[in-house]
Amino acid sequence: MSQLFRPGANTFAKASVIAGLGVALGLGGILNNIERTSYVTDVNVPRDQPVMFTHKHHVSGVGMDCRYCHSSVEVSSSAGIPSTEVCMGCHSQIWSEAPILEPVRESWRSGRSIQWNRVHDLPGYVYFNHSIHVTKGMGCQTCHGQVDKMPMVWKENTLLMEWCLDCHRAPEKYIRPKDQVFNMEYKPAGNQAELGAKLVAEYKVRKLTDCSICHR
Amino acid sequence: MPKRITLAVIVTVAALATGCRQDMHDQPRYRPLAASTFFPDGRSARPAVEGAVARGYLKNDIPLYYGKVARESKEFVTDIPVKVDKALLTRGQDRYNIYCSPCHGASGDGEGMVVQRGLKHPPTYHSDKMHKQPVGYYFDVITNGFGVMPSYASRIPVNDRWAIIAYVRALQLSRTATLDDVPPAERARLEASGQ
């Protein structure tokens, strides 16, 4: 009986093991990265909303503070979304006939809330709290990006666990003085490493990485 | 033999597929402001039953919570019922700039950004009439609104309302101050610099 395999098949077998490993690793790598693309995380993808509300015009244009509308951000876990009443405080007079604002007026007449679509949405098994971040010197802009320049809000960061931990392991990289938290244009005066270390000590910021901090 | 393999594949895939459920991700509880299909108005945040009093919020300190001298009275208090110090004024300045300055302007003259875009011009704080209004009147306006100005009761807690009022009073004083109000040490410096 003649031989089924030629001697060259040995090399082929060895190569195929390596190639197989490479394919497996490559697939793993692709899967690992797909999870971080904006296709899955929605980063930089503006969301449609029932009203074409723009932060750009209200914050940069009119100069409103975030807390005028997100008034519970300093004291509560949730930043809060303004009620129709808040919009009507101005829009009962300004742009009061504009078709673009009809859903707001409709909500005002009927007493039913406007149903905004969530842009940031953590899984139910994660606990997040705005108040502690804001009172320990974490700026809105660090996590949400330049909202004041956005026509429609998009996610600036992935909100993946690795993103939270990156800061929880080294808050000095991002911390800023408390009076600059709402400043969307903040640039550290001088060296962030130096300033960060000083502020971390001053505000007694802990490095919270226990699982039970966020998964409680 | 192939049948068994097919069966094994089906069972494994079925077992793995159960892992695709998102129960932990979308838990059956309401998060703040989430929509509800249970209540007719579609809100999960329920309004308090009328007449309900939260523990510790009996609000029987009438001047503090209502700005009036007594429960059934129409008379406004004339003194701020909390301690006025530097911390209160700083807090007031902060809150004023968030909630009032878009319309009333940073200096209280009623020239805020929104007014320049077409909102009704609010009266300036620096008129004789506004100087004479008791602090309780300001409290009432913030709490219940006034004319086209909306109520801020749901967004500004009671102590912050008084802080804002203290700051508005400071703004008013800043326009009527004379040289006699300047402490002697500072006055010497001012006069030396020729202002």
Short mmCIF file of N, CA and C in Angstrom, two decimals, chain B residues 13-166:
data_model
loop_
_atom_site.label_atom_id
_atom_site.label_comp_id
_atom_site.label_asym_id
_atom_site.label_seq_id
_atom_site.Cartn_x
_atom_site.Cartn_y
_atom_site.Cartn_z
N VAL B 13 -26.52 23.72 21.94
CA VAL B 13 -26.93 25.04 21.45
C VAL B 13 -28.09 25.57 22.27
N ALA B 14 -29.06 24.69 22.59
CA ALA B 14 -30.22 25.12 23.37
C ALA B 14 -29.76 25.60 24.75
N ALA B 15 -28.82 24.85 25.36
CA ALA B 15 -28.34 25.23 26.70
C ALA B 15 -27.64 26.59 26.64
N LEU B 16 -26.82 26.80 25.61
CA LEU B 16 -26.10 28.07 25.48
C LEU B 16 -27.07 29.22 25.22
N ALA B 17 -28.11 28.92 24.44
CA ALA B 17 -29.03 29.99 24.06
C ALA B 17 -29.76 30.56 25.28
N THR B 18 -29.96 29.74 26.32
CA THR B 18 -30.63 30.27 27.51
C THR B 18 -29.80 31.37 28.15
N GLY B 19 -28.48 31.37 27.87
CA GLY B 19 -27.61 32.40 28.43
C GLY B 19 -27.80 33.74 27.75
N CYS B 20 -28.59 33.80 26.70
CA CYS B 20 -28.77 35.04 25.97
C CYS B 20 -29.84 35.93 26.57
N ARG B 21 -30.50 35.47 27.61
CA ARG B 21 -31.55 36.31 28.20
C ARG B 21 -30.93 37.50 28.92
N GLN B 22 -31.64 38.61 28.92
CA GLN B 22 -31.08 39.84 29.47
C GLN B 22 -31.74 40.21 30.79
N ASP B 23 -32.14 39.18 31.56
CA ASP B 23 -32.87 39.48 32.79
C ASP B 23 -32.09 40.33 33.78
N MET B 24 -30.77 40.10 33.88
CA MET B 24 -29.98 40.86 34.83
C MET B 24 -29.77 42.29 34.31
N HIS B 25 -29.79 42.40 33.00
CA HIS B 25 -29.55 43.70 32.37
C HIS B 25 -30.78 44.59 32.51
N ASP B 26 -31.95 44.00 32.21
CA ASP B 26 -33.20 44.76 32.31
C ASP B 26 -34.01 44.20 33.47
N GLN B 27 -33.73 44.68 34.66
CA GLN B 27 -34.38 44.10 35.83
C GLN B 27 -35.78 44.69 36.01
N PRO B 28 -36.69 43.87 36.55
CA PRO B 28 -38.07 44.33 36.68
C PRO B 28 -38.26 45.31 37.83
N ARG B 29 -37.59 46.44 37.75
CA ARG B 29 -37.80 47.50 38.74
C ARG B 29 -37.74 48.83 38.01
N TYR B 30 -38.29 49.86 38.63
CA TYR B 30 -38.29 51.17 37.99
C TYR B 30 -37.04 51.94 38.37
N ARG B 31 -36.39 52.54 37.39
CA ARG B 31 -35.30 53.47 37.68
C ARG B 31 -35.88 54.87 37.64
N PRO B 32 -35.17 55.86 38.20
CA PRO B 32 -35.77 57.19 38.28
C PRO B 32 -36.33 57.66 36.95
N LEU B 33 -37.55 58.15 36.96
CA LEU B 33 -38.23 58.73 35.80
C LEU B 33 -38.58 57.72 34.70
N ALA B 34 -38.45 56.42 34.98
CA ALA B 34 -38.78 55.43 33.95
C ALA B 34 -40.27 55.45 33.66
N ALA B 35 -40.64 55.05 32.44
CA ALA B 35 -42.06 55.00 32.08
C ALA B 35 -42.69 53.75 32.68
N SER B 36 -43.99 53.84 32.94
CA SER B 36 -44.70 52.72 33.52
C SER B 36 -45.91 52.38 32.65
N THR B 37 -46.20 51.09 32.49
CA THR B 37 -47.40 50.72 31.75
C THR B 37 -48.55 50.45 32.71
N PHE B 38 -48.26 50.49 34.01
CA PHE B 38 -49.26 50.13 35.01
C PHE B 38 -50.18 51.29 35.35
N PHE B 39 -49.58 52.49 35.52
CA PHE B 39 -50.39 53.63 35.92
C PHE B 39 -50.93 54.35 34.69
N PRO B 40 -52.15 54.85 34.78
CA PRO B 40 -52.77 55.46 33.60
C PRO B 40 -51.99 56.65 33.04
N ASP B 41 -51.31 57.43 33.90
CA ASP B 41 -50.60 58.59 33.37
C ASP B 41 -49.21 58.22 32.84
N GLY B 42 -48.85 56.92 32.90
CA GLY B 42 -47.61 56.47 32.30
C GLY B 42 -46.37 56.82 33.09
N ARG B 43 -46.50 57.25 34.35
CA ARG B 43 -45.32 57.61 35.13
C ARG B 43 -45.09 56.62 36.25
N SER B 44 -43.81 56.28 36.48
CA SER B 44 -43.53 55.42 37.62
C SER B 44 -43.35 56.25 38.88
N ALA B 45 -42.97 57.52 38.73
CA ALA B 45 -42.85 58.41 39.88
C ALA B 45 -44.25 58.86 40.27
N ARG B 46 -44.73 58.48 41.45
CA ARG B 46 -46.08 58.78 41.85
C ARG B 46 -46.15 60.09 42.62
N PRO B 47 -47.16 60.93 42.34
CA PRO B 47 -47.34 62.13 43.15
C PRO B 47 -47.78 61.74 44.55
N ALA B 48 -47.41 62.55 45.55
CA ALA B 48 -47.82 62.26 46.91
C ALA B 48 -49.33 62.40 47.02
N VAL B 49 -49.94 61.55 47.83
CA VAL B 49 -51.38 61.67 48.09
C VAL B 49 -51.63 63.03 48.72
N GLU B 50 -52.70 63.68 48.31
CA GLU B 50 -52.96 65.02 48.80
C GLU B 50 -53.07 65.03 50.31
N GLY B 51 -52.42 66.01 50.93
CA GLY B 51 -52.48 66.12 52.38
C GLY B 51 -51.45 65.27 53.09
N ALA B 52 -50.66 64.48 52.36
CA ALA B 52 -49.65 63.65 52.99
C ALA B 52 -48.52 64.53 53.53
N VAL B 53 -48.01 64.19 54.71
CA VAL B 53 -46.91 64.95 55.28
C VAL B 53 -45.76 63.98 55.51
N ALA B 54 -44.62 64.27 54.87
CA ALA B 54 -43.47 63.39 55.05
C ALA B 54 -42.91 63.59 56.44
N ARG B 55 -42.36 62.52 57.00
CA ARG B 55 -41.75 62.59 58.32
C ARG B 55 -40.69 63.68 58.36
N GLY B 56 -40.77 64.56 59.36
CA GLY B 56 -39.79 65.62 59.48
C GLY B 56 -40.09 66.82 58.61
N TYR B 57 -41.24 66.79 57.89
CA TYR B 57 -41.60 67.92 57.02
C TYR B 57 -42.98 68.47 57.36
N LEU B 58 -43.25 68.61 58.65
CA LEU B 58 -44.55 69.13 59.06
C LEU B 58 -44.70 70.59 58.64
N LYS B 59 -43.57 71.27 58.47
CA LYS B 59 -43.55 72.66 58.02
C LYS B 59 -44.35 73.57 58.93
N ASN B 60 -44.18 73.40 60.24
CA ASN B 60 -44.93 74.28 61.14
C ASN B 60 -44.14 75.54 61.49
N ASP B 61 -42.97 75.69 60.89
CA ASP B 61 -42.25 76.95 61.00
C ASP B 61 -42.72 77.85 59.85
N ILE B 62 -43.82 78.58 60.10
CA ILE B 62 -44.50 79.30 59.01
C ILE B 62 -43.59 80.32 58.31
N PRO B 63 -42.86 81.17 59.05
CA PRO B 63 -41.99 82.14 58.35
C PRO B 63 -40.99 81.43 57.45
N LEU B 64 -40.40 80.34 57.90
CA LEU B 64 -39.37 79.66 57.12
C LEU B 64 -39.96 79.03 55.85
N TYR B 65 -41.10 78.34 56.00
CA TYR B 65 -41.62 77.57 54.87
C TYR B 65 -42.57 78.34 53.97
N TYR B 66 -43.17 79.43 54.50
CA TYR B 66 -44.16 80.15 53.69
C TYR B 66 -43.83 81.63 53.53
N GLY B 67 -42.90 82.14 54.31
CA GLY B 67 -42.56 83.55 54.21
C GLY B 67 -43.63 84.48 54.77
N LYS B 68 -44.59 83.90 55.51
CA LYS B 68 -45.66 84.70 56.11
C LYS B 68 -45.48 84.71 57.63
N VAL B 69 -46.14 85.66 58.29
CA VAL B 69 -45.97 85.75 59.75
C VAL B 69 -46.76 84.67 60.48
N ALA B 70 -47.91 84.27 59.94
CA ALA B 70 -48.69 83.21 60.58
C ALA B 70 -49.42 82.42 59.50
N ARG B 71 -49.97 81.26 59.86
CA ARG B 71 -50.49 80.34 58.87
C ARG B 71 -51.56 80.96 57.97
N GLU B 72 -52.56 81.60 58.55
CA GLU B 72 -53.65 82.13 57.73
C GLU B 72 -53.41 83.58 57.31
N SER B 73 -52.24 84.11 57.66
CA SER B 73 -52.00 85.53 57.44
C SER B 73 -51.61 85.82 55.99
N LYS B 74 -51.83 87.07 55.57
CA LYS B 74 -51.37 87.49 54.25
C LYS B 74 -50.12 88.37 54.39
N GLU B 75 -49.71 88.58 55.64
CA GLU B 75 -48.63 89.52 55.89
C GLU B 75 -47.27 88.82 55.72
N PHE B 76 -46.38 89.42 54.93
CA PHE B 76 -45.08 88.80 54.66
C PHE B 76 -44.08 89.10 55.77
N VAL B 77 -43.16 88.18 56.02
CA VAL B 77 -42.12 88.45 57.01
C VAL B 77 -41.15 89.49 56.42
N THR B 78 -40.53 90.25 57.32
CA THR B 78 -39.62 91.30 56.86
C THR B 78 -38.17 90.95 57.14
N ASP B 79 -37.95 89.89 57.96
CA ASP B 79 -36.57 89.48 58.24
C ASP B 79 -36.35 88.06 57.72
N ILE B 80 -35.18 87.81 57.15
CA ILE B 80 -34.86 86.47 56.67
C ILE B 80 -34.78 85.52 57.87
N PRO B 81 -35.61 84.45 57.89
CA PRO B 81 -35.69 83.59 59.08
C PRO B 81 -34.55 82.60 59.24
N VAL B 82 -33.48 82.72 58.48
CA VAL B 82 -32.30 81.88 58.71
C VAL B 82 -31.12 82.79 58.98
N LYS B 83 -30.03 82.23 59.52
CA LYS B 83 -28.88 83.04 59.87
C LYS B 83 -28.20 83.53 58.58
N VAL B 84 -28.04 84.85 58.45
CA VAL B 84 -27.39 85.40 57.26
C VAL B 84 -25.90 85.56 57.54
N ASP B 85 -25.09 84.80 56.85
CA ASP B 85 -23.63 84.95 57.00
C ASP B 85 -23.00 84.83 55.61
N LYS B 86 -21.69 84.82 55.58
CA LYS B 86 -21.01 84.80 54.30
C LYS B 86 -21.33 83.53 53.51
N ALA B 87 -21.41 82.39 54.24
CA ALA B 87 -21.69 81.13 53.56
C ALA B 87 -23.05 81.19 52.86
N LEU B 88 -24.04 81.77 53.54
CA LEU B 88 -25.38 81.86 52.94
C LEU B 88 -25.35 82.74 51.70
N LEU B 89 -24.62 83.85 51.78
CA LEU B 89 -24.55 84.76 50.64
C LEU B 89 -23.85 84.11 49.44
N THR B 90 -22.78 83.37 49.70
CA THR B 90 -22.07 82.70 48.61
C THR B 90 -22.98 81.67 47.96
N ARG B 91 -23.68 80.92 48.81
CA ARG B 91 -24.64 79.94 48.30
C ARG B 91 -25.72 80.64 47.46
N GLY B 92 -26.17 81.77 47.98
CA GLY B 92 -27.21 82.53 47.29
C GLY B 92 -26.73 83.01 45.93
N GLN B 93 -25.49 83.50 45.88
CA GLN B 93 -24.94 83.98 44.62
C GLN B 93 -24.90 82.85 43.59
N ASP B 94 -24.43 81.69 44.06
CA ASP B 94 -24.33 80.50 43.23
C ASP B 94 -25.71 80.13 42.66
N ARG B 95 -26.70 80.02 43.55
CA ARG B 95 -28.05 79.61 43.13
C ARG B 95 -28.70 80.68 42.26
N TYR B 96 -28.48 81.96 42.59
CA TYR B 96 -29.05 83.04 41.79
C TYR B 96 -28.55 82.94 40.36
N ASN B 97 -27.24 82.69 40.21
CA ASN B 97 -26.68 82.62 38.87
C ASN B 97 -27.22 81.43 38.09
N ILE B 98 -27.58 80.35 38.78
CA ILE B 98 -28.15 79.20 38.07
C ILE B 98 -29.60 79.47 37.67
N TYR B 99 -30.42 79.87 38.64
CA TYR B 99 -31.86 79.85 38.44
C TYR B 99 -32.47 81.20 38.05
N CYS B 100 -31.86 82.29 38.41
CA CYS B 100 -32.51 83.58 38.17
C CYS B 100 -31.84 84.36 37.04
N SER B 101 -30.49 84.27 36.93
CA SER B 101 -29.79 85.16 36.01
C SER B 101 -30.17 84.99 34.53
N PRO B 102 -30.63 83.78 34.07
CA PRO B 102 -31.00 83.73 32.66
C PRO B 102 -32.04 84.79 32.29
N CYS B 103 -32.91 85.15 33.22
CA CYS B 103 -33.93 86.15 32.92
C CYS B 103 -33.63 87.49 33.60
N HIS B 104 -33.29 87.44 34.90
CA HIS B 104 -33.15 88.70 35.63
C HIS B 104 -31.78 89.33 35.45
N GLY B 105 -30.86 88.63 34.81
CA GLY B 105 -29.53 89.17 34.58
C GLY B 105 -28.65 89.02 35.81
N ALA B 106 -27.33 88.98 35.60
CA ALA B 106 -26.41 88.73 36.71
C ALA B 106 -26.48 89.84 37.75
N SER B 107 -26.81 91.08 37.34
CA SER B 107 -26.84 92.17 38.30
C SER B 107 -28.26 92.49 38.76
N GLY B 108 -29.25 91.78 38.26
CA GLY B 108 -30.61 91.99 38.73
C GLY B 108 -31.35 93.10 38.02
N ASP B 109 -30.85 93.57 36.88
CA ASP B 109 -31.53 94.65 36.19
C ASP B 109 -32.58 94.14 35.19
N GLY B 110 -32.74 92.83 35.11
CA GLY B 110 -33.77 92.27 34.23
C GLY B 110 -33.34 92.14 32.79
N GLU B 111 -32.03 92.18 32.54
CA GLU B 111 -31.53 92.11 31.15
C GLU B 111 -30.88 90.76 30.86
N GLY B 112 -31.47 89.67 31.33
CA GLY B 112 -30.87 88.35 31.11
C GLY B 112 -30.88 87.96 29.65
N MET B 113 -30.14 86.89 29.33
CA MET B 113 -30.01 86.43 27.95
C MET B 113 -31.35 86.08 27.32
N VAL B 114 -32.23 85.44 28.11
CA VAL B 114 -33.51 85.00 27.54
C VAL B 114 -34.39 86.19 27.21
N VAL B 115 -34.25 87.26 28.00
CA VAL B 115 -35.03 88.45 27.74
C VAL B 115 -34.62 89.05 26.40
N GLN B 116 -33.30 89.00 26.15
CA GLN B 116 -32.82 89.52 24.87
C GLN B 116 -33.31 88.69 23.69
N ARG B 117 -33.76 87.45 23.97
CA ARG B 117 -34.31 86.61 22.89
C ARG B 117 -35.83 86.68 22.84
N GLY B 118 -36.43 87.59 23.61
CA GLY B 118 -37.86 87.80 23.41
C GLY B 118 -38.78 87.55 24.59
N LEU B 119 -38.24 87.14 25.75
CA LEU B 119 -39.11 86.95 26.91
C LEU B 119 -39.53 88.31 27.47
N LYS B 120 -40.71 88.33 28.13
CA LYS B 120 -41.17 89.56 28.77
C LYS B 120 -40.08 90.09 29.71
N HIS B 121 -39.86 91.40 29.69
CA HIS B 121 -38.82 92.01 30.51
C HIS B 121 -39.23 92.00 31.99
N PRO B 122 -38.51 91.27 32.86
CA PRO B 122 -38.88 91.31 34.28
C PRO B 122 -38.48 92.66 34.86
N PRO B 123 -39.15 93.13 35.91
CA PRO B 123 -38.79 94.41 36.51
C PRO B 123 -37.39 94.34 37.13
N THR B 124 -36.70 95.48 37.14
CA THR B 124 -35.39 95.50 37.77
C THR B 124 -35.54 95.40 39.29
N TYR B 125 -34.53 94.83 39.95
CA TYR B 125 -34.56 94.75 41.42
C TYR B 125 -34.19 96.09 42.04
N HIS B 126 -33.70 97.02 41.21
CA HIS B 126 -33.11 98.22 41.78
C HIS B 126 -34.07 99.41 41.76
N SER B 127 -35.36 99.14 41.73
CA SER B 127 -36.32 100.23 41.81
C SER B 127 -36.75 100.41 43.27
N ASP B 128 -37.32 101.58 43.54
CA ASP B 128 -37.77 101.86 44.89
C ASP B 128 -38.82 100.85 45.34
N LYS B 129 -39.71 100.49 44.39
CA LYS B 129 -40.79 99.55 44.71
C LYS B 129 -40.22 98.21 45.15
N MET B 130 -39.23 97.70 44.40
CA MET B 130 -38.67 96.40 44.74
C MET B 130 -37.85 96.46 46.03
N HIS B 131 -37.22 97.61 46.31
CA HIS B 131 -36.49 97.74 47.57
C HIS B 131 -37.43 97.62 48.75
N LYS B 132 -38.64 98.16 48.59
CA LYS B 132 -39.58 98.22 49.72
C LYS B 132 -40.29 96.89 49.95
N GLN B 133 -40.32 96.01 48.94
CA GLN B 133 -41.01 94.73 49.12
C GLN B 133 -40.32 93.93 50.23
N PRO B 134 -41.10 93.38 51.17
CA PRO B 134 -40.49 92.58 52.24
C PRO B 134 -39.90 91.27 51.69
N VAL B 135 -38.96 90.68 52.42
CA VAL B 135 -38.31 89.46 51.93
C VAL B 135 -39.32 88.34 51.71
N GLY B 136 -40.37 88.33 52.54
CA GLY B 136 -41.41 87.30 52.40
C GLY B 136 -42.06 87.34 51.03
N TYR B 137 -42.17 88.54 50.44
CA TYR B 137 -42.76 88.68 49.11
C TYR B 137 -41.91 87.97 48.06
N TYR B 138 -40.59 88.17 48.15
CA TYR B 138 -39.68 87.49 47.23
C TYR B 138 -39.83 85.97 47.36
N PHE B 139 -39.93 85.53 48.63
CA PHE B 139 -40.08 84.10 48.89
C PHE B 139 -41.34 83.57 48.21
N ASP B 140 -42.41 84.35 48.33
CA ASP B 140 -43.68 83.95 47.75
C ASP B 140 -43.57 83.86 46.22
N VAL B 141 -42.86 84.81 45.61
CA VAL B 141 -42.72 84.79 44.15
C VAL B 141 -41.93 83.56 43.70
N ILE B 142 -40.82 83.25 44.39
CA ILE B 142 -40.04 82.08 44.00
C ILE B 142 -40.88 80.81 44.17
N THR B 143 -41.65 80.74 45.26
CA THR B 143 -42.40 79.54 45.58
C THR B 143 -43.60 79.34 44.65
N ASN B 144 -44.35 80.42 44.39
CA ASN B 144 -45.60 80.27 43.65
C ASN B 144 -45.56 80.85 42.25
N GLY B 145 -44.47 81.49 41.87
CA GLY B 145 -44.42 82.15 40.58
C GLY B 145 -45.13 83.48 40.64
N PHE B 146 -45.01 84.26 39.54
CA PHE B 146 -45.62 85.59 39.51
C PHE B 146 -45.85 85.96 38.06
N GLY B 147 -47.11 86.15 37.68
CA GLY B 147 -47.39 86.47 36.28
C GLY B 147 -46.85 85.38 35.37
N VAL B 148 -45.98 85.76 34.42
CA VAL B 148 -45.45 84.77 33.50
C VAL B 148 -44.23 84.04 34.05
N MET B 149 -43.77 84.47 35.22
CA MET B 149 -42.60 83.77 35.79
C MET B 149 -43.06 82.47 36.46
N PRO B 150 -42.43 81.33 36.12
CA PRO B 150 -42.87 80.06 36.68
C PRO B 150 -42.46 79.89 38.15
N SER B 151 -43.08 78.92 38.81
CA SER B 151 -42.71 78.59 40.19
C SER B 151 -41.40 77.80 40.20
N TYR B 152 -40.58 78.08 41.20
CA TYR B 152 -39.33 77.34 41.33
C TYR B 152 -39.33 76.40 42.52
N ALA B 153 -40.52 76.18 43.12
CA ALA B 153 -40.60 75.41 44.36
C ALA B 153 -40.05 74.00 44.19
N SER B 154 -40.24 73.38 43.02
CA SER B 154 -39.81 72.00 42.88
C SER B 154 -38.31 71.90 42.66
N ARG B 155 -37.66 73.00 42.29
CA ARG B 155 -36.24 72.90 41.97
C ARG B 155 -35.34 73.54 43.02
N ILE B 156 -35.88 74.52 43.81
CA ILE B 156 -35.04 75.20 44.78
C ILE B 156 -35.55 74.89 46.19
N PRO B 157 -34.77 74.18 47.00
CA PRO B 157 -35.20 73.88 48.37
C PRO B 157 -35.33 75.17 49.19
N VAL B 158 -36.10 75.08 50.29
CA VAL B 158 -36.45 76.27 51.07
C VAL B 158 -35.22 77.09 51.49
N ASN B 159 -34.20 76.41 52.02
CA ASN B 159 -33.03 77.16 52.50
C ASN B 159 -32.32 77.90 51.37
N ASP B 160 -32.32 77.30 50.18
CA ASP B 160 -31.68 77.96 49.04
C ASP B 160 -32.49 79.18 48.61
N ARG B 161 -33.83 79.10 48.77
CA ARG B 161 -34.65 80.26 48.41
C ARG B 161 -34.25 81.45 49.28
N TRP B 162 -34.09 81.20 50.58
CA TRP B 162 -33.69 82.30 51.46
C TRP B 162 -32.29 82.79 51.12
N ALA B 163 -31.42 81.86 50.74
CA ALA B 163 -30.06 82.26 50.36
C ALA B 163 -30.11 83.20 49.15
N ILE B 164 -30.96 82.85 48.17
CA ILE B 164 -31.10 83.70 46.98
C ILE B 164 -31.59 85.09 47.37
N ILE B 165 -32.58 85.12 48.28
CA ILE B 165 -33.15 86.40 48.69
C ILE B 165 -32.09 87.25 49.38
N ALA B 166 -31.29 86.62 50.25
CA ALA B 166 -30.21 87.36 50.90
C ALA B 166 -29.29 87.96 49.86
#
